[in-house]
Short mmCIF file of C-alpha atoms in Angstrom, two decimals:
data_model
loop_
_atom_site.label_atom_id
_atom_site.label_comp_id
_atom_site.label_asym_id
_atom_site.label_seq_id
_atom_site.Cartn_x
_atom_site.Cartn_y
_atom_site.Cartn_z
CA MET K 263 -10.00 -46.04 17.14
CA LYS K 264 -12.37 -43.53 15.51
CA LYS K 265 -11.72 -41.07 18.33
CA THR K 266 -7.97 -41.38 17.84
CA ILE K 267 -8.25 -40.77 14.09
CA PHE K 268 -10.52 -37.78 14.72
CA VAL K 269 -8.08 -36.28 17.26
CA VAL K 270 -5.09 -36.79 14.95
CA PHE K 271 -6.99 -35.23 12.04
CA ALA K 272 -8.04 -32.27 14.20
CA LEU K 273 -4.43 -31.73 15.31
CA ILE K 274 -3.22 -31.80 11.71
CA LEU K 275 -5.79 -29.15 10.73
CA TRP K 276 -4.87 -27.00 13.73
CA VAL K 277 -1.13 -27.18 12.93
CA ALA K 278 -1.76 -26.43 9.24
CA SER K 279 -3.88 -23.38 10.07
CA SER K 280 -1.20 -22.13 12.47
CA VAL K 281 1.47 -22.39 9.78
CA PHE K 282 -0.62 -20.30 7.35
CA ALA K 283 -1.33 -17.73 10.05
CA TYR K 284 2.38 -17.25 10.69
CA ALA K 285 3.21 -17.02 6.98
CA GLU K 286 1.33 -13.71 6.64
CA PRO K 287 2.99 -10.48 7.78
CA ALA K 288 1.76 -9.22 11.11
CA GLY K 289 -0.76 -6.46 11.41
CA VAL K 290 -3.12 -5.25 8.75
CA PRO K 291 -2.32 -1.55 8.21
CA ALA K 292 -4.43 0.68 10.43
CA GLU K 293 -6.65 3.44 9.07
CA GLU K 294 -3.98 5.97 10.11
CA MET K 295 -1.45 4.32 7.76
CA PHE K 296 -3.82 4.76 4.80
CA LYS K 297 -4.41 8.39 5.79
CA SER K 298 -0.68 9.12 6.16
CA ALA K 299 0.13 7.57 2.77
CA LYS K 300 -2.59 9.54 0.98
CA GLU K 301 -1.59 12.81 2.66
CA SER K 302 2.03 12.16 1.71
CA VAL K 303 1.13 11.72 -1.96
CA SER K 304 -0.57 15.11 -1.84
CA LEU K 305 2.36 16.73 0.00
CA ILE K 306 4.87 15.29 -2.47
CA SER K 307 2.80 16.55 -5.42
CA TYR K 308 3.19 20.08 -3.99
CA GLY K 309 6.93 19.63 -3.44
CA GLU K 310 6.58 19.42 0.36
CA TYR K 311 9.10 16.59 0.73
CA GLY K 312 10.11 17.36 4.30
CA MET K 313 6.51 17.34 5.48
CA ALA K 314 5.86 14.04 3.68
CA ILE K 315 8.96 12.48 5.23
CA ALA K 316 7.88 13.64 8.68
CA ARG K 317 4.29 12.41 8.16
CA LEU K 318 5.62 8.96 7.24
CA LYS K 319 8.33 9.04 9.95
CA LEU K 320 11.00 8.27 7.37
CA GLU K 321 13.59 10.78 8.58
CA ASN K 322 16.20 8.00 8.91
CA VAL K 323 15.55 6.80 5.34
CA TYR K 324 15.15 9.93 3.19
CA THR K 325 16.31 13.51 3.15
CA GLU K 326 14.31 16.14 1.30
CA ALA K 327 16.91 16.08 -1.47
CA SER K 328 16.94 12.28 -1.81
CA LEU K 329 13.15 12.03 -1.92
CA LYS K 330 12.97 14.87 -4.48
CA GLN K 331 15.58 13.11 -6.61
CA PHE K 332 13.65 9.83 -6.41
CA ILE K 333 10.39 11.52 -7.43
CA ASP K 334 12.04 13.56 -10.21
CA THR K 335 13.69 10.49 -11.75
CA GLN K 336 10.95 7.91 -11.21
CA CYS K 337 7.59 9.66 -11.36
CA LYS K 338 7.58 13.29 -12.47
CA GLU K 339 3.94 12.86 -13.47
CA ILE K 340 2.96 13.39 -9.83
CA TYR K 341 3.48 17.11 -10.51
CA MET K 342 1.13 17.19 -13.53
CA GLY K 343 -2.01 18.28 -11.68
CA SER K 344 -4.22 17.42 -8.75
CA VAL K 345 -3.62 13.96 -7.35
CA GLN K 346 -6.47 11.87 -6.02
CA THR K 347 -6.37 11.04 -2.32
CA GLU K 348 -9.43 8.84 -1.94
CA VAL K 349 -8.53 5.43 -3.38
CA SER K 350 -5.83 3.21 -1.89
CA VAL K 351 -5.20 -0.51 -1.53
CA ALA K 352 -2.94 -2.59 0.72
CA TRP K 353 -1.80 -6.20 0.41
CA PRO K 354 0.70 -8.49 2.17
CA GLU K 355 3.97 -9.59 0.55
CA THR K 356 6.37 -11.93 2.34
CA ASP K 357 7.24 -10.05 5.58
CA VAL K 358 5.76 -6.66 4.69
CA TRP K 359 2.57 -4.91 3.67
CA LYS K 360 2.44 -2.65 0.63
CA LEU K 361 0.00 0.24 0.37
CA ALA K 362 -0.54 1.85 -3.04
CA VAL K 363 -2.02 5.27 -3.75
CA PRO K 364 -2.60 5.99 -7.46
CA PHE K 365 -2.10 9.56 -8.68
CA GLU K 366 -5.41 9.54 -10.53
CA ALA K 367 -8.40 7.25 -11.01
CA PRO K 368 -6.88 3.80 -11.61
CA GLU K 369 -8.71 3.25 -14.89
CA ASP K 370 -5.60 2.35 -16.85
CA GLU K 371 -2.57 0.13 -16.25
CA ALA K 372 -0.29 3.10 -17.01
CA VAL K 373 -1.51 5.23 -14.09
CA GLY K 374 1.34 5.95 -11.69
CA ALA K 375 1.18 5.12 -7.99
CA LEU K 376 3.37 5.53 -4.96
CA VAL K 377 3.68 2.26 -3.05
CA PHE K 378 4.51 2.55 0.63
CA VAL K 379 6.25 -0.42 2.22
CA ILE K 380 5.17 -1.14 5.81
CA THR K 381 7.28 -3.34 8.06
CA ASN K 382 6.22 -4.10 11.64
CA GLY K 383 3.62 -1.34 11.57
CA ALA K 384 5.96 1.42 10.32
CA PHE K 385 6.70 2.89 6.89
CA THR K 386 10.12 1.77 5.66
CA GLU K 387 10.31 2.65 1.96
CA ILE K 388 8.57 4.40 -0.92
CA GLN K 389 8.40 2.79 -4.36
CA PHE K 390 6.94 3.87 -7.68
CA LYS K 391 4.87 1.44 -9.73
CA ARG K 392 2.39 1.53 -12.59
CA TRP K 393 -1.16 0.52 -11.72
CA GLY K 394 -0.82 -2.62 -13.84
CA GLU K 395 2.02 -3.81 -11.57
CA VAL K 396 0.01 -2.89 -8.46
CA THR K 397 -3.00 -4.83 -9.76
CA GLN K 398 -0.89 -7.93 -10.43
CA ALA K 399 0.61 -7.72 -6.95
CA TYR K 400 -2.62 -7.38 -4.97
CA GLU K 401 -4.49 -9.89 -7.14
CA GLY K 402 -1.73 -12.42 -6.44
CA ALA K 403 -1.84 -11.79 -2.69
CA GLN K 404 -3.89 -13.74 -0.17
CA GLN K 405 -5.89 -10.61 0.59
CA ALA K 406 -6.26 -7.02 -0.48
CA ILE K 407 -7.71 -4.24 1.65
CA TRP K 408 -9.20 -1.21 -0.05
CA ASN K 409 -9.40 1.90 2.08
CA VAL K 410 -11.82 3.24 -0.49
CA ALA K 411 -12.39 0.91 -3.41
CA TYR K 412 -12.37 2.42 -6.87
CA THR K 413 -15.64 2.19 -8.76
CA PRO K 414 -15.49 3.22 -12.43
CA GLY K 415 -17.53 6.34 -13.00
CA TYR K 416 -17.10 7.51 -9.41
CA VAL K 417 -15.50 10.95 -9.26
CA ILE K 418 -12.54 10.77 -6.89
CA VAL K 419 -10.78 14.09 -7.44
CA LYS K 420 -12.46 16.80 -5.41
CA ASP K 421 -12.54 20.50 -6.17
CA TRP K 422 -10.54 22.54 -3.71
#
């Protein structure tokens, strides 16, 4: 009787863990995804929309003109100076991963960030969010992966 109860309990735990494993989107973003997102933020800040689109393999989603229009209407501040390309964070949401790259040190909720949506291991969309929204999203997720975690006082913008 005890063996039967133990086996049933073990099966219930196994099934429950399988359900949670399937609920999370597949594939943590690879290092190359972080690198591509950060390079794209830099390219966009210099007005190199075509190169950013190519780097992200989003040719079927954006044209240079449509990406420029999105940036000009949503986040013109990306043009205001050097953008940081060190800090980035990714987290799962429903069936996708989101990867955020803030334009500057994320010391304030108002800092702008480009958020790259990743579906099945490929970039599918670019969004603009304030760091406060990004923080709420990754803190509410089951996990968050920092490519380079931000530490207050750490200088993240390099001299060229």
